[in-house]
């Protein structure tokens, strides 16, 4: 009898375990990652996937507190120029190799290398000059006193640097594998999920829970990342075939929320129309200012994202430097004679309505304004190559500091989408980096942002409020106020009993 | 209506019960109230300190829109104070230690459900707030944990008080029992007093009770003296009555003697009659002399005091005495009561009973029966024998002592003496024919 009970318990346990692994967690993206190399990432989908499969030294809590990831602890020298990290003894890569300080050093050196698109984020590291990087000089301020200790020396104190290290581009990759040819087609990281397979035809990526993850095995055993259009994603979500639409900028009025939970939070992002100063007619400040004055941001927000926060400057609400606009009156009369083409992502649900919205209003004001709806991939390609005159994008912040947004306008930044070159702006940005005092830094930010507003390289539309849709059976989902990129999925789970009851219904 | 009585300690305990529970409840309420007051006061002070410490810094951060730093500060402060802290700017939640979903939403100003001095309760939370320039800082502390702790204190105090009350009650019961011992002693003494038993009275330690005991003791002595006096007075009265009856009994024979003497000297009376008169004169004179002699003897043996005691004991003593003397004849008793309290002189009445028993034994063939009955009228003692019986016409003469005794060469002092003793006890001696066949003498005592 006892044996029978044991057998029943055992088999029911096995059945339960089988059930627990039965349903993969499906997360929908508007685009699969354009790259899996952290130092080349510039789009949200890539950054989100990076955060799932890789780990950095640090990470952000949902409320932007810095927490140790691979690093167990860290200390900053009194002059703020030396940061010492102690690595977790139990942190390993997906292939089981322990993570060493050499791996960290190599990853940081990759980040400041010439191939890195995010090199500017790390240029405060001692010796991270372009010339030295190009000459492959080893004299970079990154030291490894032992296998579990890494010391980073900075040219000058730069408090946001810790936030940079918590960002989705500051990931640690295995030194012994990263240079292999096909590494990024099947990457090895140390994040909560290991990369399993990509089915390009089906536009799917399969991830598996990493059993040796330093903070414990994630509760989601299998995660599937799928690329959809917004309509597809919404339909699949309603039918419970997709469990997570956190990557989608959904207004709170979307009826998909009747079929799941809406977990809302502000995010450190700003929706803008970027104006390329290298392309006429936006090489003229008067035209940029006139267009900025002509676009009614509030109308756009109320029409398409009514729960978003009205834009009051370039920096999102709630961050130092927010609400800063120029004190000078903008020119509102220099309507360009040239034709202007603005591109917007095709994946947006109301892309065609947005096209009509802009074209109708601006043409009525005398602008020769056309809107082109482009797939995200193409839009990003044009963005990188600075081909677009104007483009509608959401600027998501990698770390919660105005410096992240301002550095986009530095003359020397290859990622300067506006192409603006302004020495005063450059000097203000450079000055801000040298200030350890938050208040003093904020004052410099404000000066830079006032100037930026006057330069009118962006039309600030709104600050989005993320309306994260998750299936009703998703548990432990906690949004991050920086971005959906930083949601900690190691704590998220699917309630199998809830799912089976939904299926029965 | 039947009244149920309970021991004094139970009575006291029962009457103290409401106080026992009430006092425990009161103490628990007071303790819980005091505790919750202290906790709430401490919490409000703590919240106030947090507010005054945080407000200026948080307000500065709010002016700089430094939300990440504000969230970090609020989160850590909330963790330390086990509260929720919310920073409100322009009517919206700018920072919170709660869910990030609350950020940038319109702040719902708490509706105060309860206000007591500086204590503000809203939706089950203690609310404290402070205003610094354009921002408001709120601290919300849940009341539930305080209520739970207060309830815990209430229950533990109540249990403690009840236990203490039970222990006190048990000790009180013991003390009452101990304190009641002298009262019980007093009660026993009073009981013995009513049953005329000998009292072994001991001094008591309680002053008031000792005074009662002494009063009781002296009252008992006074009562006994009074009873003695009453018995003596009664005996005297009975003696006087007996003397009156003797005079009354002598009146007829003396009057007859006078008439006979008068007729003896009356010339009109014929000689035959005179001869008969002269022949009877000595007999009548002898009878009068016998009656006077008997009376003289009887009057010498008057009862001194008539105390109310159990006459059955006197009867049994008499029967026992006669049973020893009479070996050939059986004396049986038929006593239909357990006790017969009659005012009598036991020695004197015993003598009378022994006289009657001697006569009965002498006259009986084999059996003498002594029966006693008691009713509302009085106590009846009958002594019967199975002998030949007596001439009923001669009984009054025997009772008056005017005829000589048949069984001894003497005047019939036995019956006369018995009759006198019975009368001196206020009773009556009646002769009847016995159902055994012989004589039956009945002594009626009590309310005759």
PDB file of C-alpha atoms in Angstrom, chain A residues 270-488:
ATOM      1  CA  UNK A 270      11.060  60.085 -25.023  1.00  0.00           C
ATOM      2  CA  UNK A 271       9.275  59.973 -28.357  1.00  0.00           C
ATOM      3  CA  UNK A 272      10.764  62.372 -30.797  1.00  0.00           C
ATOM      4  CA  UNK A 273      10.930  63.335 -34.392  1.00  0.00           C
ATOM      5  CA  UNK A 274      14.657  63.447 -35.064  1.00  0.00           C
ATOM      6  CA  UNK A 275      15.806  66.073 -37.519  1.00  0.00           C
ATOM      7  CA  UNK A 276      18.946  65.321 -39.503  1.00  0.00           C
ATOM      8  CA  UNK A 277      20.995  68.542 -39.754  1.00  0.00           C
ATOM      9  CA  UNK A 278      23.160  66.994 -42.436  1.00  0.00           C
ATOM     10  CA  UNK A 279      20.168  66.826 -44.750  1.00  0.00           C
ATOM     11  CA  UNK A 280      18.578  69.958 -46.201  1.00  0.00           C
ATOM     12  CA  UNK A 281      16.445  71.740 -45.293  1.00  0.00           C
ATOM     13  CA  UNK A 282      17.247  70.818 -41.675  1.00  0.00           C
ATOM     14  CA  UNK A 283      20.725  72.193 -42.014  1.00  0.00           C
ATOM     15  CA  UNK A 284      19.004  75.522 -41.344  1.00  0.00           C
ATOM     16  CA  UNK A 285      18.126  76.151 -37.730  1.00  0.00           C
ATOM     17  CA  UNK A 286      15.238  78.406 -38.699  1.00  0.00           C
ATOM     18  CA  UNK A 287      13.564  75.563 -40.620  1.00  0.00           C
ATOM     19  CA  UNK A 288      14.033  73.170 -37.713  1.00  0.00           C
ATOM     20  CA  UNK A 289      12.570  75.699 -35.309  1.00  0.00           C
ATOM     21  CA  UNK A 290       9.662  76.369 -37.642  1.00  0.00           C
ATOM     22  CA  UNK A 291       8.866  72.675 -38.000  1.00  0.00           C
ATOM     23  CA  UNK A 292       9.122  72.234 -34.252  1.00  0.00           C
ATOM     24  CA  UNK A 293       6.614  75.039 -33.796  1.00  0.00           C
ATOM     25  CA  UNK A 294       4.334  73.652 -36.509  1.00  0.00           C
ATOM     26  CA  UNK A 295       3.908  70.190 -35.005  1.00  0.00           C
ATOM     27  CA  UNK A 296       1.321  70.047 -32.265  1.00  0.00           C
ATOM     28  CA  UNK A 297       2.790  67.406 -29.966  1.00  0.00           C
ATOM     29  CA  UNK A 298      -0.168  67.428 -27.614  1.00  0.00           C
ATOM     30  CA  UNK A 299      -2.635  66.714 -30.412  1.00  0.00           C
ATOM     31  CA  UNK A 300      -0.481  63.806 -31.517  1.00  0.00           C
ATOM     32  CA  UNK A 301      -0.218  62.453 -27.976  1.00  0.00           C
ATOM     33  CA  UNK A 302      -3.909  62.822 -27.230  1.00  0.00           C
ATOM     34  CA  UNK A 303      -4.804  61.122 -30.487  1.00  0.00           C
ATOM     35  CA  UNK A 304      -2.470  58.149 -30.310  1.00  0.00           C
ATOM     36  CA  UNK A 305      -1.116  57.822 -26.726  1.00  0.00           C
ATOM     37  CA  UNK A 306      -3.533  59.660 -24.466  1.00  0.00           C
ATOM     38  CA  UNK A 307      -2.097  58.251 -21.205  1.00  0.00           C
ATOM     39  CA  UNK A 308       1.437  59.385 -22.055  1.00  0.00           C
ATOM     40  CA  UNK A 309       2.979  62.372 -20.299  1.00  0.00           C
ATOM     41  CA  UNK A 310       3.137  65.626 -22.349  1.00  0.00           C
ATOM     42  CA  UNK A 311       6.646  66.436 -23.456  1.00  0.00           C
ATOM     43  CA  UNK A 312       8.195  69.406 -21.679  1.00  0.00           C
ATOM     44  CA  UNK A 313      11.677  69.074 -23.100  1.00  0.00           C
ATOM     45  CA  UNK A 314      14.013  66.465 -24.427  1.00  0.00           C
ATOM     46  CA  UNK A 315      14.756  64.671 -21.148  1.00  0.00           C
ATOM     47  CA  UNK A 316      11.860  62.522 -19.853  1.00  0.00           C
ATOM     48  CA  UNK A 317       9.865  63.562 -16.841  1.00  0.00           C
ATOM     49  CA  UNK A 318      11.418  62.521 -13.540  1.00  0.00           C
ATOM     50  CA  UNK A 319      15.054  62.825 -14.511  1.00  0.00           C
ATOM     51  CA  UNK A 320      17.421  65.703 -13.801  1.00  0.00           C
ATOM     52  CA  UNK A 321      17.200  68.057 -16.748  1.00  0.00           C
ATOM     53  CA  UNK A 322      13.553  67.365 -17.500  1.00  0.00           C
ATOM     54  CA  UNK A 323      11.245  70.280 -18.265  1.00  0.00           C
ATOM     55  CA  UNK A 324      14.029  72.399 -19.750  1.00  0.00           C
ATOM     56  CA  UNK A 325      13.226  74.507 -22.790  1.00  0.00           C
ATOM     57  CA  UNK A 326      14.949  77.489 -24.320  1.00  0.00           C
ATOM     58  CA  UNK A 327      14.091  80.907 -23.021  1.00  0.00           C
ATOM     59  CA  UNK A 328      14.441  82.338 -26.527  1.00  0.00           C
ATOM     60  CA  UNK A 329      11.505  82.522 -28.883  1.00  0.00           C
ATOM     61  CA  UNK A 330      11.686  79.978 -31.678  1.00  0.00           C
ATOM     62  CA  UNK A 331      11.327  81.038 -35.262  1.00  0.00           C
ATOM     63  CA  UNK A 332       7.993  79.788 -36.520  1.00  0.00           C
ATOM     64  CA  UNK A 333       7.888  81.324 -39.975  1.00  0.00           C
ATOM     65  CA  UNK A 334      10.684  79.662 -41.951  1.00  0.00           C
ATOM     66  CA  UNK A 335       8.650  77.104 -43.793  1.00  0.00           C
ATOM     67  CA  UNK A 336      10.936  75.031 -46.000  1.00  0.00           C
ATOM     68  CA  UNK A 337      10.410  75.043 -49.720  1.00  0.00           C
ATOM     69  CA  UNK A 338      12.036  71.657 -50.116  1.00  0.00           C
ATOM     70  CA  UNK A 339      10.191  68.429 -49.788  1.00  0.00           C
ATOM     71  CA  UNK A 340      10.611  66.754 -46.471  1.00  0.00           C
ATOM     72  CA  UNK A 341      10.214  62.999 -45.951  1.00  0.00           C
ATOM     73  CA  UNK A 342       9.772  61.699 -42.464  1.00  0.00           C
ATOM     74  CA  UNK A 343       9.992  57.949 -41.821  1.00  0.00           C
ATOM     75  CA  UNK A 344       7.991  56.133 -39.205  1.00  0.00           C
ATOM     76  CA  UNK A 345       8.114  52.444 -38.198  1.00  0.00           C
ATOM     77  CA  UNK A 346       5.616  50.260 -40.013  1.00  0.00           C
ATOM     78  CA  UNK A 347       5.214  48.089 -36.928  1.00  0.00           C
ATOM     79  CA  UNK A 348       3.325  50.821 -35.089  1.00  0.00           C
ATOM     80  CA  UNK A 349      -0.372  49.959 -34.919  1.00  0.00           C
ATOM     81  CA  UNK A 350      -1.542  53.331 -36.202  1.00  0.00           C
ATOM     82  CA  UNK A 351       1.326  54.056 -38.565  1.00  0.00           C
ATOM     83  CA  UNK A 352      -0.938  54.896 -41.489  1.00  0.00           C
ATOM     84  CA  UNK A 353      -3.127  57.136 -39.314  1.00  0.00           C
ATOM     85  CA  UNK A 354       0.000  58.879 -38.053  1.00  0.00           C
ATOM     86  CA  UNK A 355       1.089  59.430 -41.629  1.00  0.00           C
ATOM     87  CA  UNK A 356      -2.231  61.119 -42.362  1.00  0.00           C
ATOM     88  CA  UNK A 357      -2.055  63.092 -39.121  1.00  0.00           C
ATOM     89  CA  UNK A 358       1.318  64.674 -39.930  1.00  0.00           C
ATOM     90  CA  UNK A 359       0.819  65.128 -43.621  1.00  0.00           C
ATOM     91  CA  UNK A 360      -2.605  66.745 -43.319  1.00  0.00           C
ATOM     92  CA  UNK A 361      -1.642  69.213 -40.633  1.00  0.00           C
ATOM     93  CA  UNK A 362       1.751  70.223 -42.027  1.00  0.00           C
ATOM     94  CA  UNK A 363       0.574  70.497 -45.610  1.00  0.00           C
ATOM     95  CA  UNK A 364      -2.201  72.733 -44.401  1.00  0.00           C
ATOM     96  CA  UNK A 365       0.498  74.983 -42.955  1.00  0.00           C
ATOM     97  CA  UNK A 366       2.355  75.084 -46.247  1.00  0.00           C
ATOM     98  CA  UNK A 367       4.962  72.395 -45.659  1.00  0.00           C
ATOM     99  CA  UNK A 368       5.811  69.904 -48.394  1.00  0.00           C
ATOM    100  CA  UNK A 369       5.738  67.116 -45.906  1.00  0.00           C
ATOM    101  CA  UNK A 370       5.454  63.432 -46.663  1.00  0.00           C
ATOM    102  CA  UNK A 371       5.527  60.508 -44.270  1.00  0.00           C
ATOM    103  CA  UNK A 372       7.035  57.219 -45.341  1.00  0.00           C
ATOM    104  CA  UNK A 373       6.159  54.085 -43.406  1.00  0.00           C
ATOM    105  CA  UNK A 374       9.197  51.789 -43.241  1.00  0.00           C
ATOM    106  CA  UNK A 375       9.820  48.427 -41.638  1.00  0.00           C
ATOM    107  CA  UNK A 376      11.843  48.802 -38.466  1.00  0.00           C
ATOM    108  CA  UNK A 377      14.897  47.125 -39.879  1.00  0.00           C
ATOM    109  CA  UNK A 378      15.041  49.475 -42.846  1.00  0.00           C
ATOM    110  CA  UNK A 379      14.289  52.472 -40.727  1.00  0.00           C
ATOM    111  CA  UNK A 380      17.187  51.591 -38.411  1.00  0.00           C
ATOM    112  CA  UNK A 381      19.492  51.031 -41.320  1.00  0.00           C
ATOM    113  CA  UNK A 382      18.735  54.504 -42.666  1.00  0.00           C
ATOM    114  CA  UNK A 383      19.033  55.882 -39.157  1.00  0.00           C
ATOM    115  CA  UNK A 384      22.557  54.470 -38.768  1.00  0.00           C
ATOM    116  CA  UNK A 385      23.603  55.757 -42.103  1.00  0.00           C
ATOM    117  CA  UNK A 386      21.928  59.094 -41.455  1.00  0.00           C
ATOM    118  CA  UNK A 387      19.945  58.865 -44.648  1.00  0.00           C
ATOM    119  CA  UNK A 388      16.623  60.069 -43.273  1.00  0.00           C
ATOM    120  CA  UNK A 389      15.744  63.744 -43.158  1.00  0.00           C
ATOM    121  CA  UNK A 390      13.404  63.139 -40.279  1.00  0.00           C
ATOM    122  CA  UNK A 391      12.295  60.051 -38.416  1.00  0.00           C
ATOM    123  CA  UNK A 392       9.920  59.158 -35.624  1.00  0.00           C
ATOM    124  CA  UNK A 393      11.604  57.108 -32.914  1.00  0.00           C
ATOM    125  CA  UNK A 394      11.439  56.445 -29.223  1.00  0.00           C
ATOM    126  CA  UNK A 395      14.684  57.299 -27.505  1.00  0.00           C
ATOM    127  CA  UNK A 396      15.033  54.709 -24.789  1.00  0.00           C
ATOM    128  CA  UNK A 397      17.614  55.401 -22.162  1.00  0.00           C
ATOM    129  CA  UNK A 398      20.288  52.907 -21.328  1.00  0.00           C
ATOM    130  CA  UNK A 399      20.851  54.518 -17.976  1.00  0.00           C
ATOM    131  CA  UNK A 400      18.789  57.087 -16.072  1.00  0.00           C
ATOM    132  CA  UNK A 401      20.901  60.158 -16.597  1.00  0.00           C
ATOM    133  CA  UNK A 402      20.433  63.070 -18.972  1.00  0.00           C
ATOM    134  CA  UNK A 403      24.010  62.513 -20.064  1.00  0.00           C
ATOM    135  CA  UNK A 404      22.879  59.438 -21.991  1.00  0.00           C
ATOM    136  CA  UNK A 405      20.572  61.553 -24.146  1.00  0.00           C
ATOM    137  CA  UNK A 406      22.899  64.521 -24.416  1.00  0.00           C
ATOM    138  CA  UNK A 407      25.878  62.485 -25.621  1.00  0.00           C
ATOM    139  CA  UNK A 408      23.865  61.733 -28.781  1.00  0.00           C
ATOM    140  CA  UNK A 409      24.509  65.321 -29.824  1.00  0.00           C
ATOM    141  CA  UNK A 410      28.232  65.380 -29.259  1.00  0.00           C
ATOM    142  CA  UNK A 411      30.084  66.295 -32.426  1.00  0.00           C
ATOM    143  CA  UNK A 412      32.477  63.386 -32.012  1.00  0.00           C
ATOM    144  CA  UNK A 413      29.758  60.787 -31.395  1.00  0.00           C
ATOM    145  CA  UNK A 414      29.335  58.533 -34.473  1.00  0.00           C
ATOM    146  CA  UNK A 415      25.844  57.814 -33.179  1.00  0.00           C
ATOM    147  CA  UNK A 416      24.888  61.514 -33.345  1.00  0.00           C
ATOM    148  CA  UNK A 417      21.688  60.999 -35.335  1.00  0.00           C
ATOM    149  CA  UNK A 418      21.123  64.713 -35.822  1.00  0.00           C
ATOM    150  CA  UNK A 419      24.615  65.359 -37.121  1.00  0.00           C
ATOM    151  CA  UNK A 420      24.652  68.593 -35.158  1.00  0.00           C
ATOM    152  CA  UNK A 421      28.045  70.057 -34.410  1.00  0.00           C
ATOM    153  CA  UNK A 422      28.004  72.680 -31.705  1.00  0.00           C
ATOM    154  CA  UNK A 423      31.139  73.438 -29.746  1.00  0.00           C
ATOM    155  CA  UNK A 424      29.282  75.035 -26.876  1.00  0.00           C
ATOM    156  CA  UNK A 425      27.103  71.985 -26.544  1.00  0.00           C
ATOM    157  CA  UNK A 426      30.160  69.744 -26.736  1.00  0.00           C
ATOM    158  CA  UNK A 427      31.919  71.667 -23.985  1.00  0.00           C
ATOM    159  CA  UNK A 428      28.852  71.643 -21.737  1.00  0.00           C
ATOM    160  CA  UNK A 429      28.493  67.866 -22.150  1.00  0.00           C
ATOM    161  CA  UNK A 430      32.190  67.390 -21.473  1.00  0.00           C
ATOM    162  CA  UNK A 431      31.957  69.643 -18.420  1.00  0.00           C
ATOM    163  CA  UNK A 432      29.000  67.753 -17.011  1.00  0.00           C
ATOM    164  CA  UNK A 433      31.016  64.538 -17.034  1.00  0.00           C
ATOM    165  CA  UNK A 434      33.672  65.986 -14.786  1.00  0.00           C
ATOM    166  CA  UNK A 435      31.243  66.979 -12.037  1.00  0.00           C
ATOM    167  CA  UNK A 436      30.644  64.598  -9.185  1.00  0.00           C
ATOM    168  CA  UNK A 437      28.122  66.865  -7.455  1.00  0.00           C
ATOM    169  CA  UNK A 438      24.623  65.975  -8.665  1.00  0.00           C
ATOM    170  CA  UNK A 439      23.311  69.495  -8.304  1.00  0.00           C
ATOM    171  CA  UNK A 440      26.188  71.112 -10.166  1.00  0.00           C
ATOM    172  CA  UNK A 441      25.875  68.525 -12.897  1.00  0.00           C
ATOM    173  CA  UNK A 442      22.185  69.246 -13.199  1.00  0.00           C
ATOM    174  CA  UNK A 443      22.876  72.953 -13.694  1.00  0.00           C
ATOM    175  CA  UNK A 444      25.212  72.161 -16.608  1.00  0.00           C
ATOM    176  CA  UNK A 445      22.651  69.717 -18.036  1.00  0.00           C
ATOM    177  CA  UNK A 446      20.052  72.442 -17.985  1.00  0.00           C
ATOM    178  CA  UNK A 447      22.322  74.819 -19.890  1.00  0.00           C
ATOM    179  CA  UNK A 448      23.043  72.143 -22.482  1.00  0.00           C
ATOM    180  CA  UNK A 449      19.374  71.213 -22.807  1.00  0.00           C
ATOM    181  CA  UNK A 450      18.306  74.840 -23.202  1.00  0.00           C
ATOM    182  CA  UNK A 451      20.799  75.143 -26.018  1.00  0.00           C
ATOM    183  CA  UNK A 452      19.635  71.854 -27.518  1.00  0.00           C
ATOM    184  CA  UNK A 453      16.037  73.044 -27.475  1.00  0.00           C
ATOM    185  CA  UNK A 454      17.048  76.186 -29.226  1.00  0.00           C
ATOM    186  CA  UNK A 455      18.999  74.184 -31.808  1.00  0.00           C
ATOM    187  CA  UNK A 456      15.748  72.292 -32.444  1.00  0.00           C
ATOM    188  CA  UNK A 457      17.218  69.012 -33.617  1.00  0.00           C
ATOM    189  CA  UNK A 458      14.268  67.139 -32.121  1.00  0.00           C
ATOM    190  CA  UNK A 459      10.531  67.646 -32.008  1.00  0.00           C
ATOM    191  CA  UNK A 460       9.609  66.303 -28.593  1.00  0.00           C
ATOM    192  CA  UNK A 461       6.313  64.437 -28.841  1.00  0.00           C
ATOM    193  CA  UNK A 462       5.673  62.844 -25.444  1.00  0.00           C
ATOM    194  CA  UNK A 463       7.099  60.694 -22.704  1.00  0.00           C
ATOM    195  CA  UNK A 464       5.524  57.268 -22.959  1.00  0.00           C
ATOM    196  CA  UNK A 465       3.862  55.449 -20.137  1.00  0.00           C
ATOM    197  CA  UNK A 466       4.473  51.752 -20.624  1.00  0.00           C
ATOM    198  CA  UNK A 467       1.293  49.727 -20.585  1.00  0.00           C
ATOM    199  CA  UNK A 468       2.751  46.279 -20.277  1.00  0.00           C
ATOM    200  CA  UNK A 469       0.326  43.594 -21.329  1.00  0.00           C
ATOM    201  CA  UNK A 470       0.844  40.177 -19.792  1.00  0.00           C
ATOM    202  CA  UNK A 471      -1.379  37.142 -19.760  1.00  0.00           C
ATOM    203  CA  UNK A 472      -3.504  36.728 -16.631  1.00  0.00           C
ATOM    204  CA  UNK A 473      -1.517  33.618 -15.760  1.00  0.00           C
ATOM    205  CA  UNK A 474       1.816  35.446 -15.650  1.00  0.00           C
ATOM    206  CA  UNK A 475       3.170  35.862 -12.129  1.00  0.00           C
ATOM    207  CA  UNK A 476       6.029  37.930 -10.704  1.00  0.00           C
ATOM    208  CA  UNK A 477       6.111  40.437 -13.551  1.00  0.00           C
ATOM    209  CA  UNK A 478       7.567  43.676 -12.249  1.00  0.00           C
ATOM    210  CA  UNK A 479       8.115  46.509 -14.732  1.00  0.00           C
ATOM    211  CA  UNK A 480      11.267  48.571 -14.754  1.00  0.00           C
ATOM    212  CA  UNK A 481      10.951  52.327 -14.935  1.00  0.00           C
ATOM    213  CA  UNK A 482      14.008  52.622 -17.127  1.00  0.00           C
ATOM    214  CA  UNK A 483      12.680  50.449 -19.930  1.00  0.00           C
ATOM    215  CA  UNK A 484      11.057  47.109 -20.651  1.00  0.00           C
ATOM    216  CA  UNK A 485      14.587  46.019 -21.628  1.00  0.00           C
ATOM    217  CA  UNK A 486      15.487  45.733 -17.958  1.00  0.00           C
ATOM    218  CA  UNK A 487      12.567  43.648 -16.710  1.00  0.00           C
ATOM    219  CA  UNK A 488      13.961  40.844 -14.572  1.00  0.00           C
TER     220      UNK A 488
END
